[in-house]
Coordinates of C-alpha atoms in Angstrom, one line a residue:
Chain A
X258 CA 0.0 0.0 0.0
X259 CA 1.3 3.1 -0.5
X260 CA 0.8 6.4 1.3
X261 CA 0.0 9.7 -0.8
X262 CA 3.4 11.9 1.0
X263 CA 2.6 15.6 1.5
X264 CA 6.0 17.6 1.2
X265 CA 5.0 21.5 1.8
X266 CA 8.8 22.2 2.6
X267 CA 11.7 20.9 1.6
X268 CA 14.3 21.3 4.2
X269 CA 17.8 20.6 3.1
X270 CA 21.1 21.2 5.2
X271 CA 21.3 24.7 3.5
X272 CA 17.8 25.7 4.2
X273 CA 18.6 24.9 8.5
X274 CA 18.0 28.7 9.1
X275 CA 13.9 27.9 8.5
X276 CA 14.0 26.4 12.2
X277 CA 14.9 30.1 13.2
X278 CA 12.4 31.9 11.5
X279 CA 9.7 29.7 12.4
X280 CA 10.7 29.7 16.4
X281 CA 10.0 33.2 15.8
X282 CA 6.4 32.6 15.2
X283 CA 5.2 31.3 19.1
X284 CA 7.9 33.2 20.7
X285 CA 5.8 36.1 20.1
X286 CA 2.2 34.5 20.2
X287 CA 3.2 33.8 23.7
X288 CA 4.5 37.7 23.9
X289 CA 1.1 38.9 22.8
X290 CA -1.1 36.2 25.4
X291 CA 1.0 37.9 28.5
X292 CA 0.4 40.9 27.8
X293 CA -1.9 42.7 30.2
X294 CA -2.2 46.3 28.5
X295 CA -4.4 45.7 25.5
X296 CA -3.1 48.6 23.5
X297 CA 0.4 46.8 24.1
X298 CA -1.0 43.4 23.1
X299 CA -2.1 45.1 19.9
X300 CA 1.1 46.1 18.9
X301 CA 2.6 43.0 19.8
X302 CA -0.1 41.4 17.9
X303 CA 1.1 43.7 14.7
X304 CA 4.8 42.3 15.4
X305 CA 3.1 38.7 15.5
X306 CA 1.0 39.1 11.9
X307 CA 4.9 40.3 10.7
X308 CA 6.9 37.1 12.0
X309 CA 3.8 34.8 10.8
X310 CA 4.2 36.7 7.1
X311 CA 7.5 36.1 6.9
X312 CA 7.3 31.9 8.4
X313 CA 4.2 31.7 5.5
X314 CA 6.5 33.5 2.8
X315 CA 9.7 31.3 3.5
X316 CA 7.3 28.4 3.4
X317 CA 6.5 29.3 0.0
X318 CA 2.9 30.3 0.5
X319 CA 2.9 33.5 -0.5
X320 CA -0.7 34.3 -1.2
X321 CA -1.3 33.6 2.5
X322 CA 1.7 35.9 3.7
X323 CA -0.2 38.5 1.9
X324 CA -3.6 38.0 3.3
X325 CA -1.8 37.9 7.0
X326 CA 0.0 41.2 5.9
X327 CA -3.0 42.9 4.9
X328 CA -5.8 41.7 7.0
X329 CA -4.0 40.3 9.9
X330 CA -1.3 43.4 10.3
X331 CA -2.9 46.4 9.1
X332 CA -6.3 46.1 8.8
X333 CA -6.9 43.9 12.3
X334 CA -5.2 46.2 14.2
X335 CA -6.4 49.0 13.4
X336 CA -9.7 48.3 14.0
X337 CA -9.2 46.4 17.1
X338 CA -7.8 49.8 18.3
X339 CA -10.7 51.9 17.4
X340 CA -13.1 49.0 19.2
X341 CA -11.1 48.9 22.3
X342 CA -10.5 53.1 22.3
X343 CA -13.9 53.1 22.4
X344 CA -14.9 50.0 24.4
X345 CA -12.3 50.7 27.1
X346 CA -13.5 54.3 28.6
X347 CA -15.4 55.5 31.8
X348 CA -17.3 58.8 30.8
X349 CA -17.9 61.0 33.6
X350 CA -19.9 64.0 32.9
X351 CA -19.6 67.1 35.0
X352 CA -21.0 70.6 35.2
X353 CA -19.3 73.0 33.2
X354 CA -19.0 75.6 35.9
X355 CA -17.2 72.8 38.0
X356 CA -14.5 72.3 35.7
X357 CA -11.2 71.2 37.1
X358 CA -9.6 74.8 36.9
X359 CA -6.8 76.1 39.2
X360 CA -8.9 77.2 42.0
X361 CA -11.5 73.8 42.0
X362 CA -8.8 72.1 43.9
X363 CA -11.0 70.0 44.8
X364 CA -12.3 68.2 41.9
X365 CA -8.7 68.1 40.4
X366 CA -7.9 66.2 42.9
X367 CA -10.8 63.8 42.8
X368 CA -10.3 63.5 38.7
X369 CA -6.6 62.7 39.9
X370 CA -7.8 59.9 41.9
X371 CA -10.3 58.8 39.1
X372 CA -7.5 58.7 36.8
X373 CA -5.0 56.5 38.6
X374 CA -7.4 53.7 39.6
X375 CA -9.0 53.8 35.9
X376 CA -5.5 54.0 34.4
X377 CA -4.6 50.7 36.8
X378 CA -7.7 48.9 35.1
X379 CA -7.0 50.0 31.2
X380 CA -9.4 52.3 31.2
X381 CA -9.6 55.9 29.9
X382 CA -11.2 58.8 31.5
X383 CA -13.2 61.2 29.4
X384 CA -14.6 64.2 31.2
X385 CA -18.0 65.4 29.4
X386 CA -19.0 69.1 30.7
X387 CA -22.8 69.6 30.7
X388 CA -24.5 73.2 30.9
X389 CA -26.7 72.2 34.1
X390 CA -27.8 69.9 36.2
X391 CA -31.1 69.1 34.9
X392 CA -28.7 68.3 31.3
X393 CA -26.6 66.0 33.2
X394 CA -29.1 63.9 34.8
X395 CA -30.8 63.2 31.5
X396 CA -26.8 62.4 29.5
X397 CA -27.1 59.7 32.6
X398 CA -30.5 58.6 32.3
X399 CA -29.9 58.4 28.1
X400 CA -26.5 56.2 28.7
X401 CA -24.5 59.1 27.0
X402 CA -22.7 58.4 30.3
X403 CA -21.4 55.8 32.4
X404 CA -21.3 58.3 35.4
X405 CA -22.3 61.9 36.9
X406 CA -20.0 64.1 39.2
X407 CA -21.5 67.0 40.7
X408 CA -21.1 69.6 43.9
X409 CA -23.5 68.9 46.7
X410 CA -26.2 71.4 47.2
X411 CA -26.1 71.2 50.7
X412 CA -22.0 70.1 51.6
X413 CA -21.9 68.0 54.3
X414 CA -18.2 66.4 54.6
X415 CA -18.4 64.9 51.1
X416 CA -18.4 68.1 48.8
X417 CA -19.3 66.2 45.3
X418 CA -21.2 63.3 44.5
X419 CA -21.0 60.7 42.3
X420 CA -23.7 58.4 40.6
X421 CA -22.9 55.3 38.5
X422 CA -25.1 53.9 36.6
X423 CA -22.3 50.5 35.8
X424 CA -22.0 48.0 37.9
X425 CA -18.9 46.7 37.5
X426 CA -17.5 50.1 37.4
X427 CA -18.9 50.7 41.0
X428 CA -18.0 47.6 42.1
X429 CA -13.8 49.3 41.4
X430 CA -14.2 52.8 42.5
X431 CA -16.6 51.2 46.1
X432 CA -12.8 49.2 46.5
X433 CA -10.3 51.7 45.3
X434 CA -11.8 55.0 45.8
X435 CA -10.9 56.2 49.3
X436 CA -10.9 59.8 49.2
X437 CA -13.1 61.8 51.5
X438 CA -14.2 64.5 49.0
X439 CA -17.0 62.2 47.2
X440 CA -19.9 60.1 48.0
X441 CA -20.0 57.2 45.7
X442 CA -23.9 56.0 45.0
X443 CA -24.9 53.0 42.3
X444 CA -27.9 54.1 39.9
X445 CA -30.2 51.0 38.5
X446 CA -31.3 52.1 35.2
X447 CA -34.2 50.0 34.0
X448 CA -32.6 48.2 30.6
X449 CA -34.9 48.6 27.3
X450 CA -36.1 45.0 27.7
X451 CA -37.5 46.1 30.7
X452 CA -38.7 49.5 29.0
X453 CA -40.9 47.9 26.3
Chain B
X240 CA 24.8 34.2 2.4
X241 CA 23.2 32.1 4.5
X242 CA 25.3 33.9 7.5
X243 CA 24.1 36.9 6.3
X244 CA 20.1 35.4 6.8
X245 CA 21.1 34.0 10.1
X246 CA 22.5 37.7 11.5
X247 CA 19.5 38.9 10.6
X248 CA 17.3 36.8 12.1
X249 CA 19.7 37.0 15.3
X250 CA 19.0 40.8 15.2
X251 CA 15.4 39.9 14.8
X252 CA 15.3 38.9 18.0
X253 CA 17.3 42.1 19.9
X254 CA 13.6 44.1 19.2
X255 CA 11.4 41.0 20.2
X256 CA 13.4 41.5 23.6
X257 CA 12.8 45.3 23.8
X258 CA 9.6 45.0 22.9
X259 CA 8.7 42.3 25.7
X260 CA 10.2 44.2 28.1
X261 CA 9.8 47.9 27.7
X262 CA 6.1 49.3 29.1
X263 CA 6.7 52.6 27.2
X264 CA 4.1 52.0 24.1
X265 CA 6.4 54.1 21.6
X266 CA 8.9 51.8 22.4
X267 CA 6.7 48.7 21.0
X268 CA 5.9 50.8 18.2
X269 CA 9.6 51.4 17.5
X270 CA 10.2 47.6 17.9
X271 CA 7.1 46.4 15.8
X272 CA 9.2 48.9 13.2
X273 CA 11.8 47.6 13.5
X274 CA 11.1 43.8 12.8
X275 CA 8.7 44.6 10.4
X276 CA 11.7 46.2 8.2
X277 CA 13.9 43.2 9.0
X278 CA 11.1 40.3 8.3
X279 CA 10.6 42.0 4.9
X280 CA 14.3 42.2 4.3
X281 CA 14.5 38.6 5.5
X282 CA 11.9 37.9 2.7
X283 CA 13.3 39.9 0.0
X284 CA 17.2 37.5 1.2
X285 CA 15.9 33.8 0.8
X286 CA 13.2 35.3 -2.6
X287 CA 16.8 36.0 -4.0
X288 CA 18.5 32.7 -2.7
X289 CA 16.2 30.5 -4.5
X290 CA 15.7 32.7 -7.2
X291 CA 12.0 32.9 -7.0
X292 CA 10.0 36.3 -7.8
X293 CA 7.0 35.5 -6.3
X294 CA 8.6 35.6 -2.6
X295 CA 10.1 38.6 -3.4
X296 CA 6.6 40.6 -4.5
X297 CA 4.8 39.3 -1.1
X298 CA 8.1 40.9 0.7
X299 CA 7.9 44.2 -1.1
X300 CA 4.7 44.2 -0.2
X301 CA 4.9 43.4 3.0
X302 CA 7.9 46.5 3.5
X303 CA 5.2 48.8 2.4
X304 CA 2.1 47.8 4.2
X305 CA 4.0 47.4 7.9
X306 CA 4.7 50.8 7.7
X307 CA 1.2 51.8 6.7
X308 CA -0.3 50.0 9.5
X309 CA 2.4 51.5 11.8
X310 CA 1.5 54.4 10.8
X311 CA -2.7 54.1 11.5
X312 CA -1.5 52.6 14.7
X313 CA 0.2 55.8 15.7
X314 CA -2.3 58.1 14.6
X315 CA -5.1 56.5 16.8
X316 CA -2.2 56.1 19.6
X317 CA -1.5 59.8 19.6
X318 CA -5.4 61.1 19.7
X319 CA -6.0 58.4 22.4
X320 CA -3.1 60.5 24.5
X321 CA -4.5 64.1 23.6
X322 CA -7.9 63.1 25.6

């Protein structure tokens, strides 16, 4: 009986240095899985789709080198960065009049805070300044927002207050947050299955 | 010419390393650069070792679209730090 034999490579004693290149290719797929950062783990993933084009090309398949080149390299990535900008962001709305200036020490220094524990996570902070109150409440209640700061009509020892409407995103700040300027409170919006 | 192939895929690895290692993002970018350059070179080596032009068209290619991606990359990298 005989077997049909697949050769895809030919690997003489000249061609030894394809053992190199294609060590290459898991050395960095393992880079990109322990990465924690997942803007770093995208550009490791670019360096990946570049090692894997170059194993496929010396391997002689050069239509697939160019499909990983395009699609994998450029076209991957770059999406998967707009997704993830996007994805990957805590929007806090404020008041316009409270905006962190020189003299709201205050708030600078809660939007400080904010920053480090949402920089620890990955995340980005966006501030989004509203006119008034009444337009803030309604950015919440619309999900324009994932959360409200604003100054306490009536300061007691917290001067601002802060509403999430995320749970998850409560869950951190409840743990990390520990400054004494804000009161932290967890809003249940109703979802639209719910709604209808 | 086969030495020549193996120091570059020995330098190959000097920007996997930095790239592993270094938490500055601009540093990865630099790296991701850098191989991408030398994997395309790498191509362009073994396309003229066995004499075959198709190799060598995927590795042209391939010079011109890493830096186009690297480029996109950066673009969306640099807004992303302006917010």
């Amino acid at each position: 009986m005989c077997w049909p034999t697949v050769r895809v490579v030919e690997v003489t004693v000249n061609d030894s240095y394809l053992y190199a290149i294609i060590l290459l290719m898991p050395l960095t797929a393992f880079m990109v899985i322990f990465q924690a950062n997942p803007y770093h783990a995208l550009v490791i993933r670019g360096i990946l789709g570049a090692v894997s084009a170059l194993v496929y090309a010396v391997l002689g398949a050069a239509d697939v080198a160019l499909t990983e080149a395009l699609v994998g390299t450029m076209l991957a990535i770059t999406l998967y960065a707009i997704a993830v900008r996007s994805s990957l962001v805590l929007r806090l709305g404020i008041l316009r009049e409270d905006e962190p200036e020189a003299e709201n020490l205050d708030l600078k220094r809660l939007i400080a805070d904010l920053h480090s524990i949402t920089s620890k996570k990955h995340l980005r902070l966006e501030l989004v300044p509203y006119e008034d109150r009444h337009a803030l409440q309604q950015a919440l209640w619309k999900k324009e927002i994932h959360a409200t700061c604003s100054r306490l009509c009536q300061p007691e020892e917290a001067r601002y207050e802060t509403t999430i409407r995320v749970e998850y995103l409560y869950e951190i700040l409840k743990t990390e947050l520990s400054s004494p300027i804000t009161s932290l409170s967890y809003l249940n919006l109703p979802t639209l299955e719910e709604k209808h | 010419m086969n030495l020549i192939l193996i120091a570059t895929i020995a330098a190959l690895v000097i920007p996997m390393y930095e790239a592993a290692q270094d938490n500055d993002i601009w540093q990865k970018m630099l790296a991701f650069s850098s191989i991408a350059t030398k994997a395309s070179i790498v191509i362009l080596i073994v396309s003229v070792l066995r004499d075959d032009w198709m190799i060598g068209v995927v590795g042209v290619i391939i010079l011109s679209v890493g830096n186009a991606a690297l480029m996109l990359l950066a673009q969306i990298l640099k807004r992303l730090n302006e917010l």
